[in-house]
Short mmCIF file of N, CA, C and O in Angstrom, two decimals:
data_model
loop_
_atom_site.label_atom_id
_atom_site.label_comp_id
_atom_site.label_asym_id
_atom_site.label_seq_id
_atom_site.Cartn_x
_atom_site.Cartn_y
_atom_site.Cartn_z
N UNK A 1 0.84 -1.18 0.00
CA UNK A 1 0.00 0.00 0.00
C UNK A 1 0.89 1.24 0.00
O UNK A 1 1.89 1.28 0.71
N UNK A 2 0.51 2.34 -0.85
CA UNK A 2 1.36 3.80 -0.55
C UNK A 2 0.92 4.24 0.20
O UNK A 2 -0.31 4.39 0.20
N UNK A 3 1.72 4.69 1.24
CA UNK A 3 1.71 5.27 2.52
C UNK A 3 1.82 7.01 1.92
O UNK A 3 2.55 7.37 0.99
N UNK A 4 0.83 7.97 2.76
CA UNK A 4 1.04 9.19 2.39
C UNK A 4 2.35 10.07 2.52
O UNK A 4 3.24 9.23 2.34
N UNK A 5 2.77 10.89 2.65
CA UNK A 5 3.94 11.43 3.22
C UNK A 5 3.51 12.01 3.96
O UNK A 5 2.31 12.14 4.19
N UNK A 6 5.15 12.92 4.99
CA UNK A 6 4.63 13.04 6.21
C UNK A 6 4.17 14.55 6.01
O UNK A 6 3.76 15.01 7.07
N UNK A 7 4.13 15.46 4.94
CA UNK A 7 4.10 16.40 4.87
C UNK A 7 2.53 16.48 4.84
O UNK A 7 2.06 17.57 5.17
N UNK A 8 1.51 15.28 4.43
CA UNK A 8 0.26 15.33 4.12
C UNK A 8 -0.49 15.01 5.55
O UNK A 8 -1.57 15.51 5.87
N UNK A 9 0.24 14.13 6.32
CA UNK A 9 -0.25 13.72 7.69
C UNK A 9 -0.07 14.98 8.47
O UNK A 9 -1.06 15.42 9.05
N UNK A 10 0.88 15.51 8.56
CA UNK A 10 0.91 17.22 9.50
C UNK A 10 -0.07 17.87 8.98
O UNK A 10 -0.82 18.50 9.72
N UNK A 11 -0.24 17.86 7.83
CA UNK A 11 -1.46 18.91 7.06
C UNK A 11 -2.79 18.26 7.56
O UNK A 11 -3.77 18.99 7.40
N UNK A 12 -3.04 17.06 8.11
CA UNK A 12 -4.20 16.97 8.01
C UNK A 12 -4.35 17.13 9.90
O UNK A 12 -5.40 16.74 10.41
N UNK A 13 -3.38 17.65 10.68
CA UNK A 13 -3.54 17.86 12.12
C UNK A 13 -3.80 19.45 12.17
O UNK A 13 -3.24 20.23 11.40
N UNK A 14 -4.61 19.81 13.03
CA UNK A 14 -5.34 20.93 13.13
C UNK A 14 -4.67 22.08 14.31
O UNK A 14 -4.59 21.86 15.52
N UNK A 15 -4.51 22.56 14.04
CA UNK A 15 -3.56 23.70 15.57
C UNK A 15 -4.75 24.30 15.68
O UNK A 15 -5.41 24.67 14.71
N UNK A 16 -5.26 24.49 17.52
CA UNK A 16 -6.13 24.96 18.04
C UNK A 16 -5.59 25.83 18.97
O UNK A 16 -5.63 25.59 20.18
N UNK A 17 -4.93 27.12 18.35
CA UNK A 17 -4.35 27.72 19.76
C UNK A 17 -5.21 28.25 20.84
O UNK A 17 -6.39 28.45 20.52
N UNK A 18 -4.86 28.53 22.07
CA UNK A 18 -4.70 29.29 23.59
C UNK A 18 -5.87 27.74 23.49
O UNK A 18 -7.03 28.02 23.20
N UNK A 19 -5.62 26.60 23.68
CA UNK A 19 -6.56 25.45 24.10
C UNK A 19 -6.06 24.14 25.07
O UNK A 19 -5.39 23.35 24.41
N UNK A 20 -6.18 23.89 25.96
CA UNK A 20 -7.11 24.54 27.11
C UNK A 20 -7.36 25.43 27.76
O UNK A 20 -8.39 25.67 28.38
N UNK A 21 -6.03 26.24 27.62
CA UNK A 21 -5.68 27.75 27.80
C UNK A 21 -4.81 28.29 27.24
O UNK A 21 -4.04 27.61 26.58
N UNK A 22 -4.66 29.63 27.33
CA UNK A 22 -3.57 30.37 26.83
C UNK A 22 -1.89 29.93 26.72
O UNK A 22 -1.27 29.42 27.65
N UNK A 23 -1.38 30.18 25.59
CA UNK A 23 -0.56 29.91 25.04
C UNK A 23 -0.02 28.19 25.29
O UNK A 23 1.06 27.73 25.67
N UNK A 24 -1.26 27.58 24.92
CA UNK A 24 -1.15 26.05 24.65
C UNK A 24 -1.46 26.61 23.23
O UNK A 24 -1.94 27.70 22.91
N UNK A 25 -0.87 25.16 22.16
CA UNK A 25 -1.62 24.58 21.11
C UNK A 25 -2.02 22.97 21.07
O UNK A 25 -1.21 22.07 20.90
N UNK A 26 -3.10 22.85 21.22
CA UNK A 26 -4.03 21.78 20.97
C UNK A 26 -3.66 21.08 19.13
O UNK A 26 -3.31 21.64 18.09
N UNK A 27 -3.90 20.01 19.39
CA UNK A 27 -2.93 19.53 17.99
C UNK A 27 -4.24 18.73 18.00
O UNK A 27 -4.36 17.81 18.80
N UNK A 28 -5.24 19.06 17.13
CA UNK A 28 -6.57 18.41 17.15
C UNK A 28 -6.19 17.43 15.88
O UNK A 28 -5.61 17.91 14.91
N UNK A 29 -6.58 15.81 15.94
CA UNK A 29 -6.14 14.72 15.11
C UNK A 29 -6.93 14.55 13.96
O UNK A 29 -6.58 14.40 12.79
N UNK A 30 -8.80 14.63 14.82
CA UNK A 30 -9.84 13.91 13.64
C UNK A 30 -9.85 14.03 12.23
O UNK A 30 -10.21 13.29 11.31
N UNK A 31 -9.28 15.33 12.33
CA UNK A 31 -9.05 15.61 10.71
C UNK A 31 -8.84 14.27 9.59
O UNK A 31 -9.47 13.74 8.67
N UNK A 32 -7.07 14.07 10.56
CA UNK A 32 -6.33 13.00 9.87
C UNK A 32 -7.25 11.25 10.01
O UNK A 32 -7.17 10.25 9.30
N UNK A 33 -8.32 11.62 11.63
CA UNK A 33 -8.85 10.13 11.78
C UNK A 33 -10.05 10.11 10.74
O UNK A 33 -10.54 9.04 10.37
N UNK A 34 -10.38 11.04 10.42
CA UNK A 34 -11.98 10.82 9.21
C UNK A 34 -11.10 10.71 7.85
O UNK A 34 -11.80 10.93 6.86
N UNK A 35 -10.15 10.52 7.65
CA UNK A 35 -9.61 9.86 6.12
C UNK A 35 -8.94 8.97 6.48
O UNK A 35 -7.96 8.98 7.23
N UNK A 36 -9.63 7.87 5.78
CA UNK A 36 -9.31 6.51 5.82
C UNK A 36 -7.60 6.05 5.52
O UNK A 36 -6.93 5.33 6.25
N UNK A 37 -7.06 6.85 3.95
CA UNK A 37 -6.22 6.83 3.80
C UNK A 37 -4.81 6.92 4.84
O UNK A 37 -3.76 6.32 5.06
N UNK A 38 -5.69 8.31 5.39
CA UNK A 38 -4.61 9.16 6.58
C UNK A 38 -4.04 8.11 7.54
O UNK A 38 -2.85 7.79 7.65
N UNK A 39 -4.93 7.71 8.10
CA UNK A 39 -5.09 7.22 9.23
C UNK A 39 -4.37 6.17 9.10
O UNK A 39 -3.27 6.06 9.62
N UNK A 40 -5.08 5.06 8.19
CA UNK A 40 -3.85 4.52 7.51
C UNK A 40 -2.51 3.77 7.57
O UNK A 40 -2.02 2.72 7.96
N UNK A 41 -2.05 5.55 6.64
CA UNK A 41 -0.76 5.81 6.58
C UNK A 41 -0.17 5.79 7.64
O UNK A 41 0.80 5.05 7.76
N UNK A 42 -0.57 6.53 8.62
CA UNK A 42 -0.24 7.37 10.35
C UNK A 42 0.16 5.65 10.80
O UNK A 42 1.25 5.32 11.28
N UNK A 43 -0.84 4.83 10.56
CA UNK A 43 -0.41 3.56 11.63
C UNK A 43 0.29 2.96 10.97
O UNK A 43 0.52 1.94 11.62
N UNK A 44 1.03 2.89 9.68
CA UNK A 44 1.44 1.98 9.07
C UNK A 44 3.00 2.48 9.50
O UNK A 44 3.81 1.72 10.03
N UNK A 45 3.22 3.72 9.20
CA UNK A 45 4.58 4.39 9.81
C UNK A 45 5.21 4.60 11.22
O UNK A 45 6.40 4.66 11.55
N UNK A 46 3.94 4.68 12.03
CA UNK A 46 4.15 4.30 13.57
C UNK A 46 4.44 2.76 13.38
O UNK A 46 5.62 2.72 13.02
N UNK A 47 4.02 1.66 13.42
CA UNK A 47 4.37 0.57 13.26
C UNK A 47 5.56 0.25 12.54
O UNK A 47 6.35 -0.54 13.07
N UNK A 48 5.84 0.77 11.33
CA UNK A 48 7.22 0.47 10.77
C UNK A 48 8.49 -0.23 11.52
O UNK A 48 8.98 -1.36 11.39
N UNK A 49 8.83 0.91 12.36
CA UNK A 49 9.96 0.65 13.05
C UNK A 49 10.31 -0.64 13.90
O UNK A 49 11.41 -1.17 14.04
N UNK A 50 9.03 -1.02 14.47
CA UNK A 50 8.97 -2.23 15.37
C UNK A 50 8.49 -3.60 14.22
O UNK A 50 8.30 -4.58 14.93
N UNK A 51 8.34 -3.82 13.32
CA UNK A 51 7.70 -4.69 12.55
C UNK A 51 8.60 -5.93 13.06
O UNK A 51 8.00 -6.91 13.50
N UNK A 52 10.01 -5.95 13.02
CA UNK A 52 10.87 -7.04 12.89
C UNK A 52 11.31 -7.37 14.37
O UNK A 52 12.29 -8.07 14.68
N UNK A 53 10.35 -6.71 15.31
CA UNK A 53 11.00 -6.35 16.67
C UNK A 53 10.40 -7.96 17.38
O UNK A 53 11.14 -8.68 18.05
N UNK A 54 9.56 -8.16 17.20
CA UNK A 54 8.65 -9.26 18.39
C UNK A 54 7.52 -8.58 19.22
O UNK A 54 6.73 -9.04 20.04
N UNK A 55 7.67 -7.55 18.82
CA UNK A 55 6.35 -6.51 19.98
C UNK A 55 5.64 -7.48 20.71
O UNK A 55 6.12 -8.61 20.57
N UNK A 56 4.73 -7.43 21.40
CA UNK A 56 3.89 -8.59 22.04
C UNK A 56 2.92 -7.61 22.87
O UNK A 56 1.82 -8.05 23.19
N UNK A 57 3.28 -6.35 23.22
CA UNK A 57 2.13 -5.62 23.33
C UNK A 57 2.70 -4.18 22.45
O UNK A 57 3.64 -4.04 21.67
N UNK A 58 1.58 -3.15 23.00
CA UNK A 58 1.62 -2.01 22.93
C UNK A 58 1.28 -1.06 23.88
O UNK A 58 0.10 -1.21 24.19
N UNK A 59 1.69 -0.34 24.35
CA UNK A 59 1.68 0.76 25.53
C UNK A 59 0.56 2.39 24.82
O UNK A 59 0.96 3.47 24.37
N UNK A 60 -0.35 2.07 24.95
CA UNK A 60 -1.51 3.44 24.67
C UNK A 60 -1.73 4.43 25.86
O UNK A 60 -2.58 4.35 26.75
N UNK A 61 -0.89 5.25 25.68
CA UNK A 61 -1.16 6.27 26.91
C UNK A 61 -2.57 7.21 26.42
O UNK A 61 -2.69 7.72 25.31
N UNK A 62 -3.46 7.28 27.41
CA UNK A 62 -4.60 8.11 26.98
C UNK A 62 -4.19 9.40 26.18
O UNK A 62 -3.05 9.85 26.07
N UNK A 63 -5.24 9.86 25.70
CA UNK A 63 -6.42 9.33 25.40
C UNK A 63 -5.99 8.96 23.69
O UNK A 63 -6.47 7.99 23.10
N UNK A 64 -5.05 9.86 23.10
CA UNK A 64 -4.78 9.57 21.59
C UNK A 64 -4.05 8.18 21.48
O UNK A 64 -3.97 7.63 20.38
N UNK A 65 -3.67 7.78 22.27
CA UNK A 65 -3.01 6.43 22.64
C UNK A 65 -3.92 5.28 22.60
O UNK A 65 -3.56 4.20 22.13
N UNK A 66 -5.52 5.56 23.26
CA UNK A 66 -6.30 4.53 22.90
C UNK A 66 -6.59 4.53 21.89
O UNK A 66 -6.75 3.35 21.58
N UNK A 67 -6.83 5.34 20.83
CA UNK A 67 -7.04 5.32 19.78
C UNK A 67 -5.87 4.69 18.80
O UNK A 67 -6.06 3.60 18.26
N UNK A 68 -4.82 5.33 18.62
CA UNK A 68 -3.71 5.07 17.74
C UNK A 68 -3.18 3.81 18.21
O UNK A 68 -2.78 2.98 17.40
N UNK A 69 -3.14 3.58 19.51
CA UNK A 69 -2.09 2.13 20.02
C UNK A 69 -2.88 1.06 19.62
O UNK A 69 -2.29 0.07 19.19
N UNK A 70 -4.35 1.05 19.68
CA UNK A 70 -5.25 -0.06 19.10
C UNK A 70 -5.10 -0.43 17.66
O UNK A 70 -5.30 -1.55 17.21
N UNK A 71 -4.74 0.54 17.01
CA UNK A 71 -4.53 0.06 15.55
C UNK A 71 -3.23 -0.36 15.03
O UNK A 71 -2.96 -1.07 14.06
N UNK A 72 -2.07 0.56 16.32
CA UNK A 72 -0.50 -0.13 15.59
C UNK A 72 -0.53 -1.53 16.73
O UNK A 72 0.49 -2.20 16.91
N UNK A 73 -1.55 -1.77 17.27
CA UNK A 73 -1.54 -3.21 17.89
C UNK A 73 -1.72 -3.72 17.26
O UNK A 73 -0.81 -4.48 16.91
N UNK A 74 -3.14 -3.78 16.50
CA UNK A 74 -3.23 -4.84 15.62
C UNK A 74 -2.09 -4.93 14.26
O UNK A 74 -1.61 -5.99 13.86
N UNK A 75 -1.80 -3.59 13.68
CA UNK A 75 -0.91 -3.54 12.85
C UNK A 75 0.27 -4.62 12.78
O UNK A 75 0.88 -5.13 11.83
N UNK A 76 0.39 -4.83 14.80
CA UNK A 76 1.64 -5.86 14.74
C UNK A 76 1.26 -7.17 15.62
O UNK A 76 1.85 -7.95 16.37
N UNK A 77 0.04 -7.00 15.17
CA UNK A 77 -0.49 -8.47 15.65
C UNK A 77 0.00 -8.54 16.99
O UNK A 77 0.65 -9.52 17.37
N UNK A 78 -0.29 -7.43 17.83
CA UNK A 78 0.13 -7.49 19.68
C UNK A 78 -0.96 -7.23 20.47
O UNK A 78 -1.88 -6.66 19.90
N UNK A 79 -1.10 -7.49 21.64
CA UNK A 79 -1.95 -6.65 22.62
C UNK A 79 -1.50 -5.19 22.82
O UNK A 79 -0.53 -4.47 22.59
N UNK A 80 -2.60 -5.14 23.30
CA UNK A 80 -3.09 -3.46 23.93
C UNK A 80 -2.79 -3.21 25.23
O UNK A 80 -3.43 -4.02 25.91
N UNK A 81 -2.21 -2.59 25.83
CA UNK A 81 -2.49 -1.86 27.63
C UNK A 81 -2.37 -0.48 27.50
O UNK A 81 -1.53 0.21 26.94
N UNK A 82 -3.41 -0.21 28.16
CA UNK A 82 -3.91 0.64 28.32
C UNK A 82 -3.71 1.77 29.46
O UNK A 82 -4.27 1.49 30.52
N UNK A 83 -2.91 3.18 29.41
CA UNK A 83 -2.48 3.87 30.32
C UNK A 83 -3.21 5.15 30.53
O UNK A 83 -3.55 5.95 29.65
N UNK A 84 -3.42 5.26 31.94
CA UNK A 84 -3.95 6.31 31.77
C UNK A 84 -2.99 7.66 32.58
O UNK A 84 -1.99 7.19 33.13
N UNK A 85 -3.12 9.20 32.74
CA UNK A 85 -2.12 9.79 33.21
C UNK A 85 -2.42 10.06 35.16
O UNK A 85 -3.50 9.95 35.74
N UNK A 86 -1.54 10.29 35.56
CA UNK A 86 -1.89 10.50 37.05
C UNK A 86 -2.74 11.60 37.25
O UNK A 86 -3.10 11.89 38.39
#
């Protein structure tokens, strides 16, 4: 499959500045999660690196973590755990 580049995956992340407050930027994802392609791509390149590794799980730190770690799990045929922050 062609994987997008990374110049198209940044383009499809959204900057929400002063969010939750002032002088944060909020790096809003859905953009990139409502195209199929995107999304994708995003897990196919997160996964890359570990393909030849043995993974056996994956570490999803909330909350974009449940989302993204579920798919480069399956990507590498591993489990999921699930983190949340203190």
């Amino acid at each position: 499959m062609h994987m997008p580049d990374t110049d198209r995956l940044y383009d499809a992340v959204r900057d929400v500045p002063d969010f939750p407050k002032a002088g944060i930027v909020f790096r809003d994802i859905t953009p990139l999660l409502a195209n199929p392609a995107l999304i994708r791509g995003a897990v196919e390149q997160m996964a890359a690196p570990f393909r030849a590794a043995g993974v056996e799980k994956v570490l999803g730190i909330e909350s974009r973590g449940f989302i993204l770690g579920s798919a480069i799990a399956l990507e590498l045929r591993a489990g999921l755990v699930l983190a949340r922050k203190p």
